[in-house]
CSV table of C-alpha atoms in Angstrom, one decimal:
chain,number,residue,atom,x,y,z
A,1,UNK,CA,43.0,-30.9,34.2
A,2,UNK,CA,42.5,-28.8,31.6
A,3,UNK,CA,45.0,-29.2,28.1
A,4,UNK,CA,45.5,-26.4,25.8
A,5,UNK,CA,48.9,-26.0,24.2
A,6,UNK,CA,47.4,-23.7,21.6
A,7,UNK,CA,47.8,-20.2,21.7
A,8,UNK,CA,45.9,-17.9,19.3
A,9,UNK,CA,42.6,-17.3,18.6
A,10,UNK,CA,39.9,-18.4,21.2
A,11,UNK,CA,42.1,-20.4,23.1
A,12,UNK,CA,43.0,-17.9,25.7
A,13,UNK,CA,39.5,-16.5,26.0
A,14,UNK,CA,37.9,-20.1,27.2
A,15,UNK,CA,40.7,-20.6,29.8
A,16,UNK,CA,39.6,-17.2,31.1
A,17,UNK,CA,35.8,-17.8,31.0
A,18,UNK,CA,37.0,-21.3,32.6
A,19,UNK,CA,39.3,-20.4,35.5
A,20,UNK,CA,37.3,-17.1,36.5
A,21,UNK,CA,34.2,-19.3,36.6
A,22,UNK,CA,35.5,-22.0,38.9
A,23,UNK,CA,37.2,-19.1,41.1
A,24,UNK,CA,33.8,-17.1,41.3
A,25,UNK,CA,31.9,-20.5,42.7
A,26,UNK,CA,34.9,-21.5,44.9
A,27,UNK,CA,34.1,-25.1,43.5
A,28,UNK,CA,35.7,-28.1,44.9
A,29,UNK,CA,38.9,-30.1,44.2
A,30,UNK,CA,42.0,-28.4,42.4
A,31,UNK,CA,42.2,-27.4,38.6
A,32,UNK,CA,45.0,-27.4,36.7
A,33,UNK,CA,45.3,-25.9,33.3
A,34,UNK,CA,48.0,-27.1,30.9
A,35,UNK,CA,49.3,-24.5,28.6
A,36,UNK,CA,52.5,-23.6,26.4
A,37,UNK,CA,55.4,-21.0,27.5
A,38,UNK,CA,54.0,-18.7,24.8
A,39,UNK,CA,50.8,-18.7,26.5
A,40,UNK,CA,52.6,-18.0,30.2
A,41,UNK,CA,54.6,-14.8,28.5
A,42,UNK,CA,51.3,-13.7,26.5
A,43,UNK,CA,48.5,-14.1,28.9
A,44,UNK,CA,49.8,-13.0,32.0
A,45,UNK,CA,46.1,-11.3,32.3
A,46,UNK,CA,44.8,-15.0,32.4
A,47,UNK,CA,47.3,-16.1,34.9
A,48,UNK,CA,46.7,-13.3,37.3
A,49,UNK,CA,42.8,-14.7,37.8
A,50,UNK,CA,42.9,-17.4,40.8
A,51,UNK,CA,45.7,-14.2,42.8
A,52,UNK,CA,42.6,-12.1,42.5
A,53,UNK,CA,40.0,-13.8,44.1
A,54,UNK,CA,42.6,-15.7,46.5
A,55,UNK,CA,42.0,-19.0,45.0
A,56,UNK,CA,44.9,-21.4,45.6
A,57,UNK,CA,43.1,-24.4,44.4
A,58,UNK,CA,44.3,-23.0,40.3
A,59,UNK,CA,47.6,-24.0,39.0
A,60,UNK,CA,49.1,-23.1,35.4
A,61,UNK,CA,51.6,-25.6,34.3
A,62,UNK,CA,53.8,-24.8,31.3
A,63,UNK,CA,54.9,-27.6,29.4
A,64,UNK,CA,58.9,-27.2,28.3
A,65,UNK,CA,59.7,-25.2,25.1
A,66,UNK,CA,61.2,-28.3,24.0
A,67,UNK,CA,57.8,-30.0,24.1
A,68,UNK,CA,56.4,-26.3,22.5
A,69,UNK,CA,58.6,-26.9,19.6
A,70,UNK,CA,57.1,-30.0,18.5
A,71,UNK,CA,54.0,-28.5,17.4
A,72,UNK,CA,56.1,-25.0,14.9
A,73,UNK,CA,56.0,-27.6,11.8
A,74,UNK,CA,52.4,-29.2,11.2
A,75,UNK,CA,52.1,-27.5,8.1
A,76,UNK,CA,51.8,-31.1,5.8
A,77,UNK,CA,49.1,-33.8,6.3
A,78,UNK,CA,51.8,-36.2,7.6
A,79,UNK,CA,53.0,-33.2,10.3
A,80,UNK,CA,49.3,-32.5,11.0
A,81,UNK,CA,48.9,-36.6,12.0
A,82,UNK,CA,52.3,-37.1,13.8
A,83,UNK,CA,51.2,-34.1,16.0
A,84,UNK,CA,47.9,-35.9,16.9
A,85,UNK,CA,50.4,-38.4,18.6
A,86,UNK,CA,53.3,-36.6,19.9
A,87,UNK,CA,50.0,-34.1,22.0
A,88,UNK,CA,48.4,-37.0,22.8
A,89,UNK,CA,51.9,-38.5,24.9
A,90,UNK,CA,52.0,-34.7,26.0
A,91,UNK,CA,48.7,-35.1,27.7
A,92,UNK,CA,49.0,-38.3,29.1
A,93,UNK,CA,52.2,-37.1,30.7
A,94,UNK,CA,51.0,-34.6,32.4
A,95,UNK,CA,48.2,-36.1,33.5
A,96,UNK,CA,49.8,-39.0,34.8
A,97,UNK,CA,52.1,-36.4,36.8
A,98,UNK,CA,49.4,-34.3,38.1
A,99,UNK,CA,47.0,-37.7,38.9
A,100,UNK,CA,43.9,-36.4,37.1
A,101,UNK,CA,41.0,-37.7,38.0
A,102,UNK,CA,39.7,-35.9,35.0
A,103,UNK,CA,41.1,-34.1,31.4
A,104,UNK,CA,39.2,-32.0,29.4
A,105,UNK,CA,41.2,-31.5,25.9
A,106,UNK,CA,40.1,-28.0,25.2
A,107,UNK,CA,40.9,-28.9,21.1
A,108,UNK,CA,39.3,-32.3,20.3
A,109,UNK,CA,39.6,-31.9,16.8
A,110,UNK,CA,43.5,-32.6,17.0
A,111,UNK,CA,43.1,-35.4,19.7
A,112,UNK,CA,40.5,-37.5,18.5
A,113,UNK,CA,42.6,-39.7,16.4
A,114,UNK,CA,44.6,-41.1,18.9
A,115,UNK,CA,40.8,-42.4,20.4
A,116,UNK,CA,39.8,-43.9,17.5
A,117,UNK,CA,42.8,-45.9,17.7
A,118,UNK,CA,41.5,-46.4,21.1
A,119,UNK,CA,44.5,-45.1,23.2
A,120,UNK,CA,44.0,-45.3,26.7
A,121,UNK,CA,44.3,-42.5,28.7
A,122,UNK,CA,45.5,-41.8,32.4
A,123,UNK,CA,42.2,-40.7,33.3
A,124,UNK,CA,38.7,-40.5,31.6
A,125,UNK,CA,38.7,-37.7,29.0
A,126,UNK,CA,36.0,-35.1,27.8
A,127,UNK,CA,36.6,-32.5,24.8
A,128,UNK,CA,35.6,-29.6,22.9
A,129,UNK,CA,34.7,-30.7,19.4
A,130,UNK,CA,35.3,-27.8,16.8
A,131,UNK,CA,34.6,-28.8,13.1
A,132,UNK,CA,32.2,-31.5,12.9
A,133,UNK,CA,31.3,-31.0,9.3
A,134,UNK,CA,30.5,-35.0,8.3
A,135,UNK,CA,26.5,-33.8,7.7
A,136,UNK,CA,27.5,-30.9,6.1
A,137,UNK,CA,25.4,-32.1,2.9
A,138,UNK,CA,22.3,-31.6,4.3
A,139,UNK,CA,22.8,-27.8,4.6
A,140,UNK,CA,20.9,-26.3,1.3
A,141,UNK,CA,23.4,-24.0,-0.1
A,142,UNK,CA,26.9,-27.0,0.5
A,143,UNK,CA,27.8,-28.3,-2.8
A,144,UNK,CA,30.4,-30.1,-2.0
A,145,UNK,CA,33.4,-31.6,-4.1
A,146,UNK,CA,34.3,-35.4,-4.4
A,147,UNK,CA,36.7,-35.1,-2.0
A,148,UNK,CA,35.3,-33.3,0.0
A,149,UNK,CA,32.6,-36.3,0.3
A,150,UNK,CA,35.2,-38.8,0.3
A,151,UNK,CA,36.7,-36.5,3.6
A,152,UNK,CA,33.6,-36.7,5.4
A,153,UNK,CA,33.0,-40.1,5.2
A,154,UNK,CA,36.1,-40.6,6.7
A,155,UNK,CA,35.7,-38.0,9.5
A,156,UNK,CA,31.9,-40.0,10.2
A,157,UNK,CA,34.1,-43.1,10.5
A,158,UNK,CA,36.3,-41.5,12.6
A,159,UNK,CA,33.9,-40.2,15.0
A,160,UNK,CA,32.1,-43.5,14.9
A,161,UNK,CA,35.8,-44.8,16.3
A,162,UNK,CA,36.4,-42.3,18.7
A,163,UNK,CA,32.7,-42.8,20.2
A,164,UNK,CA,33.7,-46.3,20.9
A,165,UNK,CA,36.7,-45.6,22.9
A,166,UNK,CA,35.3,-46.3,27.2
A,167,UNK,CA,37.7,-43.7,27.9
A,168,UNK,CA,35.9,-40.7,26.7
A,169,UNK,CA,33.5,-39.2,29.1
A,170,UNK,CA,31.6,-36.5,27.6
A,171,UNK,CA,31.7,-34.4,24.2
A,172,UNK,CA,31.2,-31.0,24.0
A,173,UNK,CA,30.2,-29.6,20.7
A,174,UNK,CA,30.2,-26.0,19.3
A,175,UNK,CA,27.9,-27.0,16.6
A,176,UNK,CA,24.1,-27.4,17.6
A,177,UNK,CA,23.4,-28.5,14.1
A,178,UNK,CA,25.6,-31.7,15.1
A,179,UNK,CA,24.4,-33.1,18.4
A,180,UNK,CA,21.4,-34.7,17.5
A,181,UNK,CA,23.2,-36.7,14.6
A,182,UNK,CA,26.7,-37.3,16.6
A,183,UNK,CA,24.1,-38.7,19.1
A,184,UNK,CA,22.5,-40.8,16.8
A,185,UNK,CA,25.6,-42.2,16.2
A,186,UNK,CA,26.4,-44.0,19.1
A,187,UNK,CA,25.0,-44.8,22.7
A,188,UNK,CA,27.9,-45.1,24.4
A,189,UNK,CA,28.6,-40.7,24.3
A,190,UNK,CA,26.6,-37.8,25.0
A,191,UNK,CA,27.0,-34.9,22.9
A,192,UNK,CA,26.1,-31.7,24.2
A,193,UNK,CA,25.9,-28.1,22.4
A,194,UNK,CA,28.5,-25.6,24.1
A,195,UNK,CA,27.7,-22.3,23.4
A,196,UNK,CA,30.9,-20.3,22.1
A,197,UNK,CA,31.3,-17.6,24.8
A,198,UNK,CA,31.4,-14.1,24.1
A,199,UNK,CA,31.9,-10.7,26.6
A,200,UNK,CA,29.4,-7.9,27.0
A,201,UNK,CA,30.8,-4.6,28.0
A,202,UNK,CA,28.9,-1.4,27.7
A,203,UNK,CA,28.2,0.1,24.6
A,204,UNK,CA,27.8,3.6,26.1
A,205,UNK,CA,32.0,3.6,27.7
A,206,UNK,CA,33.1,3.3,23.8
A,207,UNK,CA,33.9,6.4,21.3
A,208,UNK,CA,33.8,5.3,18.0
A,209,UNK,CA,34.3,8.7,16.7
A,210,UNK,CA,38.0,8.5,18.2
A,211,UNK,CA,38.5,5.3,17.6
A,212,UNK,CA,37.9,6.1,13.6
A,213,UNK,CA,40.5,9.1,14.1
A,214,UNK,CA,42.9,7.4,15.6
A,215,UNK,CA,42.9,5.2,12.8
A,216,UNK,CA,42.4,8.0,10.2
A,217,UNK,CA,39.4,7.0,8.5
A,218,UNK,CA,38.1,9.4,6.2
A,219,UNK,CA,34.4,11.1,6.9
A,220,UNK,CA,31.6,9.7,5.0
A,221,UNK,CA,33.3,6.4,4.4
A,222,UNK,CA,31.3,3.0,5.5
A,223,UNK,CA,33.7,1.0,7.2
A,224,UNK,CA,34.1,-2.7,6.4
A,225,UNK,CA,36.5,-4.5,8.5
A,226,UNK,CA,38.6,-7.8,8.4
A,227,UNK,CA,39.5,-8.7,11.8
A,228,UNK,CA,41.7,-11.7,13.4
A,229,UNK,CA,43.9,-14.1,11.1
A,230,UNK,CA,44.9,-12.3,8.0
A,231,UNK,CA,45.1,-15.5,6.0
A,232,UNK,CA,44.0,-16.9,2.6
A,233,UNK,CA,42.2,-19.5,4.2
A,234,UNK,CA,40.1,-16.6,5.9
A,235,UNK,CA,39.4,-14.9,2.9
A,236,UNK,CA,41.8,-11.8,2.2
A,237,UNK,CA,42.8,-12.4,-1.2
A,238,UNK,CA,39.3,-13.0,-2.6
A,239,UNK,CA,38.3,-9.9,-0.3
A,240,UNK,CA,41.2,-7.3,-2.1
A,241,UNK,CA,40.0,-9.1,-5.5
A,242,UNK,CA,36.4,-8.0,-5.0
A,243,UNK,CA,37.2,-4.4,-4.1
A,244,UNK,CA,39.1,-3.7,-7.3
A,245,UNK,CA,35.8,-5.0,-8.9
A,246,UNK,CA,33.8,-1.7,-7.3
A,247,UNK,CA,32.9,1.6,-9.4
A,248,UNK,CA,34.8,4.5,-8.7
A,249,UNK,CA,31.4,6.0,-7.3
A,250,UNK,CA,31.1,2.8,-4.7
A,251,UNK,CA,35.3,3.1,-3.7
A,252,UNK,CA,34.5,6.5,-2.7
A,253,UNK,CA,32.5,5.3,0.2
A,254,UNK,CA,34.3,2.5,1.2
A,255,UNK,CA,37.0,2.1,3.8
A,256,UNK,CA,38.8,-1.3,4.3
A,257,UNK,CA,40.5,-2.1,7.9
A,258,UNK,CA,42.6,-5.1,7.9
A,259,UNK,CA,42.9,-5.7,11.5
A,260,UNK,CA,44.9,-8.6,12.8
A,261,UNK,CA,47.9,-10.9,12.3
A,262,UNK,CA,48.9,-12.1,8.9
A,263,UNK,CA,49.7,-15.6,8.7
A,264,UNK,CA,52.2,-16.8,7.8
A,265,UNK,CA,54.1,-13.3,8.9
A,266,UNK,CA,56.2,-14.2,5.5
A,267,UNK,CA,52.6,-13.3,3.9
A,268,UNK,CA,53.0,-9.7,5.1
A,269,UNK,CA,54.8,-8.8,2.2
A,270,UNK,CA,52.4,-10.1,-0.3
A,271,UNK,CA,49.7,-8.4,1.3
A,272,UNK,CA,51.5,-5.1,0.9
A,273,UNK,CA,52.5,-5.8,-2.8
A,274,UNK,CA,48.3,-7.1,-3.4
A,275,UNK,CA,47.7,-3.5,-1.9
A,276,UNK,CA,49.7,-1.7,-4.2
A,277,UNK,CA,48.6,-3.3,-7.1
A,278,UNK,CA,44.4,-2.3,-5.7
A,279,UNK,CA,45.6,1.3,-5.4
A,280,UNK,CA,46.6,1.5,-8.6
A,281,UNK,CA,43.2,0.0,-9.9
A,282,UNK,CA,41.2,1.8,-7.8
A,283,UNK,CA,42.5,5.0,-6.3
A,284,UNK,CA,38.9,5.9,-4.9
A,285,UNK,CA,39.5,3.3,-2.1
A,286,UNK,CA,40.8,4.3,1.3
A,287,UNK,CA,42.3,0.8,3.1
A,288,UNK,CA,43.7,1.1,6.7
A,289,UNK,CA,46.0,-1.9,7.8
A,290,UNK,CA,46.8,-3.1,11.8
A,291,UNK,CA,48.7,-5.7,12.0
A,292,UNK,CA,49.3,-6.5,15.0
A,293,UNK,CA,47.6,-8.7,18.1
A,294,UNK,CA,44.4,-6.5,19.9
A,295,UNK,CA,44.0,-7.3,23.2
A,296,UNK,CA,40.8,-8.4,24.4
A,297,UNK,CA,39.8,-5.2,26.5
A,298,UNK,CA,40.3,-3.6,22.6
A,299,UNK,CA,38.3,-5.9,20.4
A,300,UNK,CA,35.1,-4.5,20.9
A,301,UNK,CA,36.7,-0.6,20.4
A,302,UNK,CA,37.1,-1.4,16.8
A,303,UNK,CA,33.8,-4.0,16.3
A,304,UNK,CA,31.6,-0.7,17.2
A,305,UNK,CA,33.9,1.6,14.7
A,306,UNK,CA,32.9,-0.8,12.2
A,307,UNK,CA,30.0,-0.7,10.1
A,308,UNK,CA,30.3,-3.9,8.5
A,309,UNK,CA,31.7,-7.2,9.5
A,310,UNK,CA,34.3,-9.1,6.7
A,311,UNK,CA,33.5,-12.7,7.2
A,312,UNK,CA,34.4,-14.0,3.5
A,313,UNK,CA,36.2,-17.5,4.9
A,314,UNK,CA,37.0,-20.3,2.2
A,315,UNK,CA,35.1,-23.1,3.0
A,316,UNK,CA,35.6,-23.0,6.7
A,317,UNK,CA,34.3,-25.8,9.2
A,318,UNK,CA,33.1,-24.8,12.1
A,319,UNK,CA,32.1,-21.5,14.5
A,320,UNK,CA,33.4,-18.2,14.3
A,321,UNK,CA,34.0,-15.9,17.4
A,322,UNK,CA,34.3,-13.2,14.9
A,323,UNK,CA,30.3,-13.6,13.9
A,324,UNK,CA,29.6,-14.0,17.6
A,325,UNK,CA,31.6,-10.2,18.4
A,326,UNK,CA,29.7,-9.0,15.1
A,327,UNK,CA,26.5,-9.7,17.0
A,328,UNK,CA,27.4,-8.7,20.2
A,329,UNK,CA,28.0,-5.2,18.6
A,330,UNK,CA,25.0,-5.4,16.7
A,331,UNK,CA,27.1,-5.6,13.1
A,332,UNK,CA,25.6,-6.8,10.3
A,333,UNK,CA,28.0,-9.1,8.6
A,334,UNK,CA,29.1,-9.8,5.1
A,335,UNK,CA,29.6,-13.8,5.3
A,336,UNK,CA,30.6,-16.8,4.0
A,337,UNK,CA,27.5,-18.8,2.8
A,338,UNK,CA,29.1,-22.2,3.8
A,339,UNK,CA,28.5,-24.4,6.8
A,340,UNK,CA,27.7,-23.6,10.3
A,341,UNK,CA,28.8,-19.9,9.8
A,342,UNK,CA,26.6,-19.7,6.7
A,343,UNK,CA,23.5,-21.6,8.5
A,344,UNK,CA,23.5,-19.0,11.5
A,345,UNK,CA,24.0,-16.2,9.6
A,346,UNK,CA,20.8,-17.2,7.7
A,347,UNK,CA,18.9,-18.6,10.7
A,348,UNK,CA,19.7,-15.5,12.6
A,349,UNK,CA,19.4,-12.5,10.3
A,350,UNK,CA,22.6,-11.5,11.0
A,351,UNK,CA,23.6,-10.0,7.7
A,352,UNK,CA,24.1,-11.1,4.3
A,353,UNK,CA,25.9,-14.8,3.0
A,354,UNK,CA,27.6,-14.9,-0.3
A,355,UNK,CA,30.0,-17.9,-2.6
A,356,UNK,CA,33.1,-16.4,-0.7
A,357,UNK,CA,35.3,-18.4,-3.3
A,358,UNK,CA,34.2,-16.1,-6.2
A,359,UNK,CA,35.4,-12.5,-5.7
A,360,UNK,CA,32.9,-11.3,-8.0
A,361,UNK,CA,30.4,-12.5,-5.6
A,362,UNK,CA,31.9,-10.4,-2.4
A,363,UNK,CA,31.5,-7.5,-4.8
A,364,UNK,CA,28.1,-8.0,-5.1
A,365,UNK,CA,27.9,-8.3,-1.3
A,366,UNK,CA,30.2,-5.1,-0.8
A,367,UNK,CA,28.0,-3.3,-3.5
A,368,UNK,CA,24.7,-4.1,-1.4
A,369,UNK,CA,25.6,-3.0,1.5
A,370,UNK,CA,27.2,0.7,-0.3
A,371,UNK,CA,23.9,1.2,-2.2
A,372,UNK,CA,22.0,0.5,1.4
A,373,UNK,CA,21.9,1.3,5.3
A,374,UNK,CA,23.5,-1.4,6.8
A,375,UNK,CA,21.4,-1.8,9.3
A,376,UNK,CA,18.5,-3.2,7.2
A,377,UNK,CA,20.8,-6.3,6.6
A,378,UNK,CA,19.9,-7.5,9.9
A,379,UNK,CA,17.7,-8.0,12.5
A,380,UNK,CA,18.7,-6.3,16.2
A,381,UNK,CA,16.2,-8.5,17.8
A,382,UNK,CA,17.1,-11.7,16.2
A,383,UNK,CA,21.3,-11.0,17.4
A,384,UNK,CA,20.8,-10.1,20.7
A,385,UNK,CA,18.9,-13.7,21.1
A,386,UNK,CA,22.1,-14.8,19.4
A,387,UNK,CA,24.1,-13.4,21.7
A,388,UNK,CA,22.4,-13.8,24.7
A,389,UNK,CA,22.6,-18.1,24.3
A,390,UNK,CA,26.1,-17.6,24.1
A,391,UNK,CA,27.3,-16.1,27.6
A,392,UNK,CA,31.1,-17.0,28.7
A,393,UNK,CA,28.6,-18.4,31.8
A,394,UNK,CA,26.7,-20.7,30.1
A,395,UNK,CA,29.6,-22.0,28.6
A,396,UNK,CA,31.7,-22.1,31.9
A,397,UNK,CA,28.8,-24.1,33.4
A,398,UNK,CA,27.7,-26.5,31.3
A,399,UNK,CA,31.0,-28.0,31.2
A,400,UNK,CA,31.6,-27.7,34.9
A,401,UNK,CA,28.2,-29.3,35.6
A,402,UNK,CA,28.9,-32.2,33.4
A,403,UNK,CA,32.2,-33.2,34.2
């Protein structure tokens, strides 16, 4: 069984990679996939996999919007932790009803507090572990705050906890910095790195030129784009800061696309009103916004438009699929210097880290790449190697093969 009541983001991406794997190998046994109602109405691409190769060994199950609505209000620390608990009885139902022989909680990260209080599953469990960040002090550039030492000596603890629990089978990590110190840890666990998948299509089938008039981009501009969550936490308010920071000269040559969702969608109007306050600052600047959800068979129409990649995240844990399609496009990215993204970026030559919590930082970034090719930020080489470790079937089978 498979358990993924999440919706946005990558969520929908790994079920694909998942269920088209097992239905391209025939393998043996039935899978089951646990999902919302959302993800039934917005997905129907996903559910449409096993009718297409036949397989009738693949079953969707929605969970009730009853059970969906438990999860709209986790906005507070308390809602964050009572959700732990009310997923974790979520899963153990439906495992219990489907008699798993084994569940594979596509979010760990949520889940892993109910193990450390060593809740005892239906089955024997495995997961996908998103944010480890407890070592993040031995990364070079992390200064980290008080409490943000205080957190991660909790979240070691809590892993320590959750390693202990009999129940839990394997861990899957999206962090290859991690494994060898989560192993470390314990005896009783294997950690093992899971690359974060990410599609190929052919570079040659795409028209950027019409993409970029569709949109209405102006000629001669550079384009820098924002793609996915239009959030805080991902960096949009420091990003409009910066650009008000630019010369007239610079503004000229920029464009700014703001592709994606904002979040909250009450944030929508306080984008708009941060945008009108920029164009009245800087009139030079040309900014296109898109908000709205791009389909997967669309992402990588507007990755090749783009001649730079907006990565400016506020201290963000954990792997980005965005840096992953930036590399499979081979975009240079302008990046948060922190963690895991920050590390790769580096390790990779995959374009240029900066303090993403001071805007006049990002300027300095955005300045760089104006005054140069963007091109010479990177290393084409170095991203395709990226790229190539991280194949939707290397990810499909080392979970398969381990579980």
């Amino acid at each position: 069984m498979l358990f993924d009541v999440a919706v946005a983001g990558h969520h929908a991406n790994y079920i694909r990679h998942l269920t088209k794997y097992w239905c391209e190998r025939d393998l043996q046994g039935s899978l089951y996939i646990v999902v919302s109602p959302t993800f039934i109405h917005q997905h129907s691409d996903v559910l449409d996999i096993p009718l297409l190769y036949r397989q009738k060994n693949v079953f969707f199950i929605s969970i009730s919007r009853k059970e969906e609505k438990l999860f709209s209000a986790n906005k507070s620390r308390l809602e964050r932790l009572m959700r732990a608990f009310q997923e974790w009885q979520l899963m153990c139902k439906y495992a219990n009803s489907l008699t798993a022989t084994h569940c594979l909680i596509m979010y760990f990260d949520i889940l892993k507090l109910p193990l450390a209080f060593r809740a005892k599953p239906p089955c024997p469990v495995s997961g996908i572990y998103f944010q480890p960040k407890f070592y993040y002090r031995d990364f070079k550039t992390y200064l980290p705050s008080q409490k943000e030492l205080i957190q991660q000596q909790i979240d070691k603890f809590i892993l320590s906890c959750v390693l202990q629990n009999p129940e839990l089978n394997k861990l899957f990590c999206l962090d290859p910095f991690a494994i060898d110190k989560i192993n470390k840890c314990n005896s009783n666990v294997k950690a093992i790195h899971l690359p974060d998948p990410v599609f190929m299509i052919n570079q040659h089938e795409i028209d950027s030129a019409k993409q970029k008039e569709i949109l209405g981009i102006q000629a001669d501009r550079q384009v820098f784009m924002l793609f996915g969550s239009l959030t805080r936490r991902k960096g949009i308010q420091k990003l409009l800061e910066a650009v008000t920071m630019l010369p007239q000269d610079l503004g000229q040559k920029l464009c700014l696309v703001l592709l994606g969702v904002p979040e909250p969608i009450e944030e929508k109007p306080l984008i708009a009103s941060w945008l009108e306050k920029i164009y009245h600052l800087q009139s030079s600047l040309q900014i296109i916004t898109k908000y709205e959800y791009i389909p997967e068979t669309d992402v990588h129409k507007y990755f090749h438009m783009a001649d730079v990649i907006l990565i400016p995240y506020q201290r963000q844990a954990g792997m980005s699929g965005i840096l992953l399609l930036a590399a499979s496009t081979c975009k240079p990215v302008l990046s948060t210097n922190y963690g895991l993204i920050g590390a790769l970026v580096q390790q990779y030559n995959l374009g240029l880290t900066v303090d993403t919590s001071v805007a006049g930082e990002i300027a300095k970034g955005l300045t760089a790449f104006l005054s140069k090719a963007p091109s010479s930020f990177c290393d084409i080489s170095q991203m395709q190697s990226f790229v190539q470790n991280h194949t939707p079937e290397k990810f499909a089978s080392i979970i398969f093969e381990n579980i």
